[in-house]
XYZ file of C-alpha atoms in Angstrom:
570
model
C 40.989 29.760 -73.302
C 38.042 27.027 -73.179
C 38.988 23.622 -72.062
C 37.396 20.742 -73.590
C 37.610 17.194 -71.804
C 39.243 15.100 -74.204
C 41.611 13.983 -71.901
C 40.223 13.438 -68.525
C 43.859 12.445 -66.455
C 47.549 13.266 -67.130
C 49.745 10.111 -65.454
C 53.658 10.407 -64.614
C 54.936 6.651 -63.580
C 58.803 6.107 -62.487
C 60.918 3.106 -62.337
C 63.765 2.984 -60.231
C 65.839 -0.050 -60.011
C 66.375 -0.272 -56.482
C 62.548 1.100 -55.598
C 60.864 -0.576 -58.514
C 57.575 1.251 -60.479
C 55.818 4.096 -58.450
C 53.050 6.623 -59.796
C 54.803 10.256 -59.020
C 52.043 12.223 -60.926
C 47.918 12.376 -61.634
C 47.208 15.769 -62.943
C 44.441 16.930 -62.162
C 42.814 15.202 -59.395
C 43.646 11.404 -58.610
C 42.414 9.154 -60.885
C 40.702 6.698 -58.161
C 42.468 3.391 -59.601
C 44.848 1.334 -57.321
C 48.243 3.670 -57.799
C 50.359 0.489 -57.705
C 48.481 -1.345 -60.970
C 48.639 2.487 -62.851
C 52.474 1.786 -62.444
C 52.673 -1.187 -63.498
C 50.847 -0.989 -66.236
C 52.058 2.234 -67.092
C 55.654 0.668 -67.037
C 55.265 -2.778 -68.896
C 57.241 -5.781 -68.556
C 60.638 -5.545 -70.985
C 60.089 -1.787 -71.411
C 64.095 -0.953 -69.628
C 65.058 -2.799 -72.479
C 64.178 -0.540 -75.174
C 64.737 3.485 -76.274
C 61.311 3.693 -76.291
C 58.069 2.041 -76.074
C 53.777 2.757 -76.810
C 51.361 0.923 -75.101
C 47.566 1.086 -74.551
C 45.541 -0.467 -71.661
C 41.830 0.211 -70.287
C 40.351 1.360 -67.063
C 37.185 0.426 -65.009
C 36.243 -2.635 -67.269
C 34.634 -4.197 -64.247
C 32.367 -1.051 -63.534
C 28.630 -1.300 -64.552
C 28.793 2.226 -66.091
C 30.543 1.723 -69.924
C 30.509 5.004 -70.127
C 32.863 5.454 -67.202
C 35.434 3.260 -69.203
C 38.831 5.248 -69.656
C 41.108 4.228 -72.224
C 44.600 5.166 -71.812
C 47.520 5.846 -74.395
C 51.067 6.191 -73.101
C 54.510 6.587 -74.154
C 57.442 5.382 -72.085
C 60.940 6.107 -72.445
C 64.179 4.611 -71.200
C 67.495 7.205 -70.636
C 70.686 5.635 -71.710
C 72.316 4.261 -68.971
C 69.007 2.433 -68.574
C 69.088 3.542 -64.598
C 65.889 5.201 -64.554
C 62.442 4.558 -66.839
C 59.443 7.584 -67.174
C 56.222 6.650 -68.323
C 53.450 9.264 -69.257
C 49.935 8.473 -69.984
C 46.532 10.702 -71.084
C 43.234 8.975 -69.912
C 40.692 9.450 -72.759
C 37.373 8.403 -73.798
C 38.187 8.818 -77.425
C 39.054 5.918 -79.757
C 41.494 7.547 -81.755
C 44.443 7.384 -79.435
C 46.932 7.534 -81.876
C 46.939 11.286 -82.532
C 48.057 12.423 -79.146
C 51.449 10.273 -79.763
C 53.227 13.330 -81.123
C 52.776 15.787 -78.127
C 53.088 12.676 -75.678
C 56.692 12.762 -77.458
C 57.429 16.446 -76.770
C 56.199 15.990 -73.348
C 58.269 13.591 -72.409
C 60.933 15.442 -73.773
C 60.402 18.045 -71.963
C 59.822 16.168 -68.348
C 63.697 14.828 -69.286
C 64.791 18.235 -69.477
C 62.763 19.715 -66.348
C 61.091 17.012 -64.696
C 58.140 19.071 -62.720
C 54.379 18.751 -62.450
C 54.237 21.793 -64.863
C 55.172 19.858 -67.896
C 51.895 17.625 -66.849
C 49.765 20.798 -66.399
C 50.741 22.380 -70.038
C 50.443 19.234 -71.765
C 46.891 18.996 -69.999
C 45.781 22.370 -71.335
C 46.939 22.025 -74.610
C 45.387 18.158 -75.265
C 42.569 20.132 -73.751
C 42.593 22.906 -76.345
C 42.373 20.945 -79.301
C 39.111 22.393 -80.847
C 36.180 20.264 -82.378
C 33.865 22.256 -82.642
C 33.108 21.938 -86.224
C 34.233 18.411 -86.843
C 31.064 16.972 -88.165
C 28.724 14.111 -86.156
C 27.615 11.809 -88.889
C 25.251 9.571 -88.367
C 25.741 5.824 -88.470
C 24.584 5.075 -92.299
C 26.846 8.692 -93.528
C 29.771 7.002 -91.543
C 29.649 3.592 -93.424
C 29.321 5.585 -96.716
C 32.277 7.556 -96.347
C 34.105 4.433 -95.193
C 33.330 2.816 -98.135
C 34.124 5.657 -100.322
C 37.605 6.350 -101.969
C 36.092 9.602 -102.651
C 37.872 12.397 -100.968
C 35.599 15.074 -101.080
C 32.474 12.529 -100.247
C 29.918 15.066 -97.683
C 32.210 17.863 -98.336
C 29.098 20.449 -97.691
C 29.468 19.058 -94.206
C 32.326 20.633 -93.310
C 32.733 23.922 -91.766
C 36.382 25.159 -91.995
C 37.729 27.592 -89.641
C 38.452 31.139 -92.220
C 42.286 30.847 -90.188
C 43.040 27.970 -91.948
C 42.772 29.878 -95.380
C 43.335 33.833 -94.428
C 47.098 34.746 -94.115
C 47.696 38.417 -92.830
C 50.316 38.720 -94.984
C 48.243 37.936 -98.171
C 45.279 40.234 -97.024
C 48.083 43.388 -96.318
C 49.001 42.424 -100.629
C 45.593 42.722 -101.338
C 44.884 46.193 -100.001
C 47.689 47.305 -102.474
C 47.165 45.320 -105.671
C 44.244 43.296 -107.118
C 43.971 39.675 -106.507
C 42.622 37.245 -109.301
C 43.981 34.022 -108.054
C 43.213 34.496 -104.045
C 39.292 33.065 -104.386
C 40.911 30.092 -106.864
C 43.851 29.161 -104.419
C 41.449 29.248 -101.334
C 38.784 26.580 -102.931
C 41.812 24.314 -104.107
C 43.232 24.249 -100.719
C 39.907 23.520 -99.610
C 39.427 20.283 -102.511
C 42.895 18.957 -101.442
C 41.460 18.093 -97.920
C 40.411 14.342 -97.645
C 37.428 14.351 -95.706
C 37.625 11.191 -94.309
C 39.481 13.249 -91.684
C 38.939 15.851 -89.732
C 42.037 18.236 -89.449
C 43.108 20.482 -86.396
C 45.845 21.183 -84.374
C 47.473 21.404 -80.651
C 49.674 24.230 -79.440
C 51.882 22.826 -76.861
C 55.105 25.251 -75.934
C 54.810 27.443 -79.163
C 54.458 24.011 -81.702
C 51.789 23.792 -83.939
C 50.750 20.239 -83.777
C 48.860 19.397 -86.493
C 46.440 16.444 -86.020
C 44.201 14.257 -88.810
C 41.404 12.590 -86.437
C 39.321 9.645 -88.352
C 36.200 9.850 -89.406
C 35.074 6.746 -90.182
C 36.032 4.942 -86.905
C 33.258 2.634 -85.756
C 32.248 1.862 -82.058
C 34.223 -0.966 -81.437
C 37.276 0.163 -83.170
C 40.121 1.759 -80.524
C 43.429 3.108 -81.420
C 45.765 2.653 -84.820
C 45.752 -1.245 -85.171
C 45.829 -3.327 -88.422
C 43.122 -6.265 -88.765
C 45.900 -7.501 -92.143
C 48.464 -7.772 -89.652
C 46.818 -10.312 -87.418
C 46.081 -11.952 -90.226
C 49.093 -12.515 -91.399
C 50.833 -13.303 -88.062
C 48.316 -16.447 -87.350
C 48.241 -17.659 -91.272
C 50.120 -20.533 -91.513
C 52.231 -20.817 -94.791
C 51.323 -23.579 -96.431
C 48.294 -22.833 -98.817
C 46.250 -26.243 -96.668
C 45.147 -26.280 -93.104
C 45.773 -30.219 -92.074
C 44.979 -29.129 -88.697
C 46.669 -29.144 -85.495
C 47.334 -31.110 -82.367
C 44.260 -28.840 -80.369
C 41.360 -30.661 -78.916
C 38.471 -30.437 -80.870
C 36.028 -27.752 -79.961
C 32.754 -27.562 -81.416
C 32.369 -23.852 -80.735
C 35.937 -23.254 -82.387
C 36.344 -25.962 -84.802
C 32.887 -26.099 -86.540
C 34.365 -27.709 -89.763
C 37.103 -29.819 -88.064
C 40.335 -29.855 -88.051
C 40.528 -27.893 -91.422
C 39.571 -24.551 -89.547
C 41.856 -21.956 -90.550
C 43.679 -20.302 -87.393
C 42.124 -16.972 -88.120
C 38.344 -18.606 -88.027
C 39.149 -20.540 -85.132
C 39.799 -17.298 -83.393
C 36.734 -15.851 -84.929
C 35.164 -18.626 -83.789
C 36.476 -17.845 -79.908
C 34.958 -14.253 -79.866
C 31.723 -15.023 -81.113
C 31.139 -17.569 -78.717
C 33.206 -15.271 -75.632
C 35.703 -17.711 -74.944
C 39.104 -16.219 -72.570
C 41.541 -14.994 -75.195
C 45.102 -13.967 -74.466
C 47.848 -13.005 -77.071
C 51.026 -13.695 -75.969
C 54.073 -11.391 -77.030
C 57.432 -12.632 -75.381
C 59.944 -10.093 -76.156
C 57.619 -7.810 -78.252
C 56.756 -4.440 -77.807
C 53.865 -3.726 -75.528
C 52.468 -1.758 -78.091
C 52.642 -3.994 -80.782
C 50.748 -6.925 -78.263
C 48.190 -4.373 -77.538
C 47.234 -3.823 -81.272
C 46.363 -7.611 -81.945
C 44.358 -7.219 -79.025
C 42.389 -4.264 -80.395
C 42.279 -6.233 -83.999
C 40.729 -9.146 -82.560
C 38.111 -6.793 -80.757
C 37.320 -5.530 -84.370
C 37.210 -8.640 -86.110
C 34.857 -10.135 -83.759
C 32.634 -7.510 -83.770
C 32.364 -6.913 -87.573
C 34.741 -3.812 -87.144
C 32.107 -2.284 -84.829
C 28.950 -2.253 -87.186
C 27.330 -5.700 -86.119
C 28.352 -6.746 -81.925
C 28.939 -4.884 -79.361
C 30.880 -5.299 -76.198
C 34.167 -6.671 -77.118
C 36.300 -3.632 -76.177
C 34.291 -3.834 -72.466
C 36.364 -6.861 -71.886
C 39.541 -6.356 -73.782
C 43.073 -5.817 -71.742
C 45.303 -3.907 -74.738
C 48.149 -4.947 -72.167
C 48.116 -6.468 -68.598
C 50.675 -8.049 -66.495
C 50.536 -10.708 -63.599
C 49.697 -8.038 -60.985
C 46.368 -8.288 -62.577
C 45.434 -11.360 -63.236
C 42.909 -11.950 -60.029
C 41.196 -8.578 -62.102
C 41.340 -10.051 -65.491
C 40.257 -14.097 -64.412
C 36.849 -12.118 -63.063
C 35.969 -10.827 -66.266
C 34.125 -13.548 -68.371
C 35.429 -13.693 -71.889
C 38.134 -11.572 -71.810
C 40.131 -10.239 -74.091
C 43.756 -9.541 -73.158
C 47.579 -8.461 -74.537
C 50.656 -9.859 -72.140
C 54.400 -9.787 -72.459
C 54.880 -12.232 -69.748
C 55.245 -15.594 -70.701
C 54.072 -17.054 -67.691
C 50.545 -17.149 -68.996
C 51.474 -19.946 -71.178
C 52.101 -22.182 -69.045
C 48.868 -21.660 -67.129
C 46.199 -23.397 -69.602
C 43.535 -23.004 -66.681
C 43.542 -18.607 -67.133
C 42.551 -19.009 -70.852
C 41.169 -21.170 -73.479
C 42.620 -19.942 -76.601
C 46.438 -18.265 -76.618
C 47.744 -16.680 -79.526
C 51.472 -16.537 -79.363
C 52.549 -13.750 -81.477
C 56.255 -14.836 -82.047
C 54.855 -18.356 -83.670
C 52.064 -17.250 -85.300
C 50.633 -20.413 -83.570
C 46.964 -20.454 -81.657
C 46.063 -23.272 -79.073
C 43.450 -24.239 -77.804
C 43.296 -25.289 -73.857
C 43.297 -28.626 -72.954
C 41.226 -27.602 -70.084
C 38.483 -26.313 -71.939
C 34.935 -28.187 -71.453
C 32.908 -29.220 -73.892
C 29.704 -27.877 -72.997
C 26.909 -30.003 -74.555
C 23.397 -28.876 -74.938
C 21.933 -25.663 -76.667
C 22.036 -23.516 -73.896
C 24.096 -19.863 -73.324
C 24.811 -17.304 -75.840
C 23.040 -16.956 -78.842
C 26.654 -17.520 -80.711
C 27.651 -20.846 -79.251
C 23.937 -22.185 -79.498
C 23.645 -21.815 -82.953
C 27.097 -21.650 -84.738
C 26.644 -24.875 -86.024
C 23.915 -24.341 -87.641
C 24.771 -20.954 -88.677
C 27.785 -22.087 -90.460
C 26.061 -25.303 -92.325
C 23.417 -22.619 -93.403
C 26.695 -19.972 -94.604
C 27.000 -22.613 -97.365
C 23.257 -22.689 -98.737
C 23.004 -22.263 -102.653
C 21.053 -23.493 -105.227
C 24.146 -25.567 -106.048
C 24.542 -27.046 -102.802
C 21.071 -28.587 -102.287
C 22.420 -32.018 -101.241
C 24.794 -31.216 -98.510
C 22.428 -33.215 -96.057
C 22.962 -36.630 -98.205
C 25.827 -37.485 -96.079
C 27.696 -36.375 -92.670
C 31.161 -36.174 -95.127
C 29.158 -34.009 -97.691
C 28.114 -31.593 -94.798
C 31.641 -31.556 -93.233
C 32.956 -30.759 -96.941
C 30.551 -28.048 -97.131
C 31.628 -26.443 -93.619
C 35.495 -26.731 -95.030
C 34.242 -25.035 -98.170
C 32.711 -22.360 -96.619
C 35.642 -21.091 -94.248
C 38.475 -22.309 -96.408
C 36.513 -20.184 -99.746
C 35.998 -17.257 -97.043
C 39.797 -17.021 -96.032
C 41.173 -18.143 -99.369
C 39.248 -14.927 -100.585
C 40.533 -12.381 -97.455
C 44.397 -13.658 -98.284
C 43.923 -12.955 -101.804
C 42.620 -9.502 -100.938
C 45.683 -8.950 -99.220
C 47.932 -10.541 -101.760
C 46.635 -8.105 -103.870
C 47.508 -5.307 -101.831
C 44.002 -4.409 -100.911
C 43.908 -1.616 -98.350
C 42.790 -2.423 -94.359
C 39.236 -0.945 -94.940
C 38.583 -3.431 -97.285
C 39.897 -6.439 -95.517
C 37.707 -5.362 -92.509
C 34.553 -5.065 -94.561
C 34.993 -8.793 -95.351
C 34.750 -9.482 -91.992
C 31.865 -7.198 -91.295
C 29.965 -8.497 -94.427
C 31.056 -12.085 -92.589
C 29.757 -11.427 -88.966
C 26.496 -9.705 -90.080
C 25.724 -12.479 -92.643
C 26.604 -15.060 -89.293
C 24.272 -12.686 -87.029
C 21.193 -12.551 -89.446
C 21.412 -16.837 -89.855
C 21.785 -16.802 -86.103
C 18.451 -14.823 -86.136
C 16.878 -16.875 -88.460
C 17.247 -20.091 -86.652
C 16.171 -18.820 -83.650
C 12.973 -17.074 -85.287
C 12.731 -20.311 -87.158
C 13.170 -22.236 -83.748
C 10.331 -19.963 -82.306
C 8.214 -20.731 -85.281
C 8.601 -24.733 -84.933
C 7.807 -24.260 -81.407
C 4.562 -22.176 -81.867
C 3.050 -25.344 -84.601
C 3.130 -27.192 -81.497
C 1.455 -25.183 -79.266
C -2.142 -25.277 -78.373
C -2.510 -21.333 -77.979
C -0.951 -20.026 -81.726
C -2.300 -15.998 -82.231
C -1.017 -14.981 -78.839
C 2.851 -14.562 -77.129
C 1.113 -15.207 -73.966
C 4.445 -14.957 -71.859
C 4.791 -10.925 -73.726
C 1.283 -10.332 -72.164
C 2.076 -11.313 -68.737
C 5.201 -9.513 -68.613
C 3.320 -6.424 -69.632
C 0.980 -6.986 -66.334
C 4.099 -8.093 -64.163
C 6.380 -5.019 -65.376
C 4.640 -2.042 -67.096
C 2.639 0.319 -64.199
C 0.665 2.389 -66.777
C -1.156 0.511 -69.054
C -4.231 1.945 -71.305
C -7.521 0.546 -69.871
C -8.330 -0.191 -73.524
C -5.042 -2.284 -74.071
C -5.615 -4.176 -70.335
C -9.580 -4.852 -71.432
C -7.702 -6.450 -74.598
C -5.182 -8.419 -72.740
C -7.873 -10.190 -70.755
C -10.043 -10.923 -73.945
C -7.094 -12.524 -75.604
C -6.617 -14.377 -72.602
C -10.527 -15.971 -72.481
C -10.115 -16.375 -76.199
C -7.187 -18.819 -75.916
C -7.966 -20.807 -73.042
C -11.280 -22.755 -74.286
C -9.893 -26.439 -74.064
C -8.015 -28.228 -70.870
C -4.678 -28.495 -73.001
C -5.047 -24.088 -73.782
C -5.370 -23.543 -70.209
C -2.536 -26.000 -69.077
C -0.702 -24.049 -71.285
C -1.448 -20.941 -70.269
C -1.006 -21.746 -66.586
C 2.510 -22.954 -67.628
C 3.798 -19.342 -68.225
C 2.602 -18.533 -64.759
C 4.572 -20.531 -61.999
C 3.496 -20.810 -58.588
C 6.966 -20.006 -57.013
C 6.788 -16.249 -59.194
C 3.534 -15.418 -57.835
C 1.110 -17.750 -59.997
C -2.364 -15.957 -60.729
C -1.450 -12.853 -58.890
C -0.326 -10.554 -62.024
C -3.517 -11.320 -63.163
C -5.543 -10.822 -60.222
C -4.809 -7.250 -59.953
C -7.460 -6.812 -62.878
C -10.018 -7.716 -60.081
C -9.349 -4.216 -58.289
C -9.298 -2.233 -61.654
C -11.308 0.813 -61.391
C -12.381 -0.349 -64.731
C -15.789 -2.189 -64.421
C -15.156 -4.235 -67.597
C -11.746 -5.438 -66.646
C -12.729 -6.430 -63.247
C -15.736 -8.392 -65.222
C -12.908 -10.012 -67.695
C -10.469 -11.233 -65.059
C -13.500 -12.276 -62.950
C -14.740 -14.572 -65.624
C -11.007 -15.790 -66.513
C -10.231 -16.863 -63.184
C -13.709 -18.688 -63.264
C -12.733 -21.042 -66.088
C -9.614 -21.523 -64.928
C -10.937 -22.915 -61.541
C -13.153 -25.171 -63.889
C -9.963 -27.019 -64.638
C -8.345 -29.417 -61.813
C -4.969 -27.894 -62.412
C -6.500 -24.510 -62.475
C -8.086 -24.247 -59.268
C -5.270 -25.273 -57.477
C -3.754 -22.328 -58.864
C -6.668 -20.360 -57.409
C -6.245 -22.004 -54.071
C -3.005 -20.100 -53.835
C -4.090 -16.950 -54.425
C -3.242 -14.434 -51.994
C -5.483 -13.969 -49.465
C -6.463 -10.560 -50.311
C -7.134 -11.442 -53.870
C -8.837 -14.644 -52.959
C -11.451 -12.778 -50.923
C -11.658 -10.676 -53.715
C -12.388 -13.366 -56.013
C -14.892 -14.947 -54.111
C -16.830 -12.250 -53.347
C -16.979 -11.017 -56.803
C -17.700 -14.909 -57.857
C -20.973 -14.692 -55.581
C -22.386 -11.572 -56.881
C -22.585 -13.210 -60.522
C -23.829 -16.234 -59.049
């Protein structure tokens, strides 16, 4: 039988109450993570407390690799007298962790019954067994089509399915004897009935046909079974109005004041990578795991428009962790424990599940200026420019009118998302608000900062040429065309004719980096007419005060160079 690896590790985790959580299994080689952290994770906070309990948390978020980064799915049950806990968990790479929840289930039925590494070892070969083989790889623009579609049978010819699902022995003995008209009809209307926005297979695990429906339309940053309607609903408040709260202003959160709606607020946190943690006191781990998820989709435009927010999300983590989870910048994480409330210097926005309430931290800086991300440099702008119409052409007239505007904007956004829901739109729609939201934010980001560029280059003495793209291509690139090097060096003589082009120039070529020396290399080309170009550039430039400072700091190799070359033309 061929093994595939869709599940890389099988994890056993015990609680006792006198010896606490231990790891008692790793099938089939150790895992390498810190055994005391798998338990504890494995075994959540509260989970004694319940029949049962789901819960999803990540590995090697902190290693450089993404690729590397495990996601686990577990299921943890309690026996009655509440004595002992078990805890088993797959590591997998795949997003759709949700369909290994029914044979988790029989396993850990099983391990009750006969609690031996075998049960880890059969569960491993049959997770293992699950064939893909001809589940179709879309590509990125077929995936958002079928997502969009309600059409079942949308890139039908795409599928290949397996003659076994169709052929019965049985039927094929009856056909030997008698003549079949209705075999060919019932065989293409089993086929129809499919809906290919899943893929279906199955896993054999102790004689049980499993079978499984895996997604099709899941998108990069989209993990597990979570719902982006129930977040919404949780931090909604109920009044129809947002008079605001008692949270410090923010203007990376709050863009339109204190009328923000909670949900854009939070919106507002992941685009600009703020510490988020979601607080569940008494709740499920599970449960606090799949707002965590939901917010990683919602800030990413359900996986079509960022990346990275699942690199720093924490499904579930616990206060073993936190020195692991304060390192990571912008995190993302789900806790039980409410501990982390109290602490307002781990986080700077908490949503509290039970209250459906989001703070902000009062120790949050303000961080003035226009510098970091992209996201928190621009979302002013990007949200005054989310309101442009021809209607709306005087929303400059007056700070109040912009503000208005701003309010407009978000309030008009969310009004339309909770009448969506109201309306008992389904959870693909609802997230392609938010993607149609994110990428519209994105693009304006992009705009301002090409328009930025722009208002930058009118001011500039050298305008036909990104002189600081040129240098970098001598500084970085070691094979460049002769003909394309030649070029570089005209366009360099052609834009440094007057004192102020050549102070510019010089400016994208600190001392302290190795001033003139990317360029002097051209003076040992083996090409006579680049050695001739950067010869007569570094004569101008010594023309200029400034300039020949610069050459006065030449290396002494290249300086020899130059001046030897210098007294030939001379």
């Amino acid at each position: 039988m061929t093994l595939n690896k869709h599940v890389e590790y099988i994890l056993l985790a015990e609680f006792d109450i006198d010896k606490g959580a231990s790891l008692k299994h790793q099938h089939p080689t150790e895992t390498g993570t810190d055994e005391h952290i798998l338990s504890e994770l494995m075994l959540p906070d509260g989970a004694h407390l319940r029949a049962e309990d789901w819960t999803i948390f990540c590995l090697n978020q902190l290693t450089p690799d993404p690729d590397q980064q495990q996601i686990v799915d577990e299921e943890h049950k309690s026996p009655l007298l509440g004595a002992r806990v078990k805890a088993m968990a797959i590591c997998t790479r795949h997003q759709y962790l949700h369909i290994y929840k029914p044979v988790l289930l029989l396993a850990m039925e099983k391990y009750f019954e006969n609690p031996t590494i075998e049960i880890l070892e059969s569960l491993y070969e049959a997770v293992n067994s699950m064939d893909l083989s001809r589940m179709p790889k879309f590509t990125w623009h077929e995936r958002q089509i079928l997502r969009a579609s309600d059409n079942r049978t949308m890139f039908e010819e795409m599928f290949m399915d397996s003659p076994e699902e169709y052929d019965d022995p049985v039927d094929d003995e009856a056909r030997k004897k008698f003549i079949d008209l209705s075999s060919g009809h019932t065989k293409r209307s089993r086929m129809l009935g499919k809906d290919r926005h899943f893929f279906e297979t199955k896993i054999e695990y102790e004689g049980i046909k499993l079978p499984i429906k895996i997604p099709l339309t899941v998108n990069p940053e989209e993990v597990g079974d979570f719902s982006v309607i129930k977040l919404i609903n949780t931090f909604t408040p109920n009044t129809n109005h947002y008079p605001g709260s008692l949270n410090p202003h923010h203007p990376h959160l709050d863009t339109p004041g204190s009328y923000t709606h909670p949900i854009m607020l939070l919106l507002n946190a992941l685009l600009t990578q703020k510490r988020i943690i979601f607080l569940g006191h008494g709740h499920p781990s599970g449960e606090v795991a799949n707002y965590v998820l939901a917010a990683c989709a919602l800030g990413s435009g359900c996986g079509t428009v960022l990346r990275g927010f699942t690199e720093r999300a924490f499904p579930y983590t616990n206060l073993t962790s936190v020195d692991d989870l304060l390192k990571c910048p912008g995190f993302i994480a789900g806790v039980t424990n409410p501990t982390y409330e109290e602490h307002t210097s781990w986080w700077d926005i908490l949503c509290n599940i039970s209250t459906g309430k989001i703070t902000v931290s009062k120790d949050l800086e303000y961080v003035r200026g226009r510098k970091g991300s992209i996201a928190s440099s621009v979302k002013e702008e990007a949200m005054v420019s989310l309101s442009r119409s021809p209607s709306m052409n005087s929303y400059k007239d007056t700070n109040a009118q912009e503000e208005k505007k701003m309010v407009d904007t978000d309030a008009e956004f969310m009004q339309g998302v909770l009448s969506a829901i109201g309306a008992h739109y389904g959870e693909t729609s609802i997230r392609a608000k938010f993607q149609d939201y994110v990428l519209k934010f994105v693009r304006l980001a992009d705009l301002y900062e090409q328009e930025d560029q722009a208002s930058r280059m009118e001011n500039s003495c050298i305008q036909d040429l990104d002189v600081y793209r040129q240098i970098s291509k001598l500084k970085k690139l070691k094979q460049i065309p002769d003909d394309e090097v030649l070029a570089i060096y005209e366009a360099f003589l052609n834009n440094t004719i007057t004192h102020r082009q050549v102070i510019e120039f010089l400016s994208y070529l600190p001392q302290h980096q190795g001033g003139l020396s990317p360029l002097g290399v051209g003076l040992f080309h083996s090409n006579p007419l680049i050695r001739e170009k950067a010869l007569e550039l570094f004569r101008r430039l010594e023309r200029s005060p400034v300039g020949s400072k610069f050459i006065q700091d030449l290396s002494k190799f290249q300086k020899i160079a130059y001046e030897r070359q210098a007294a030939k033309v001379e």
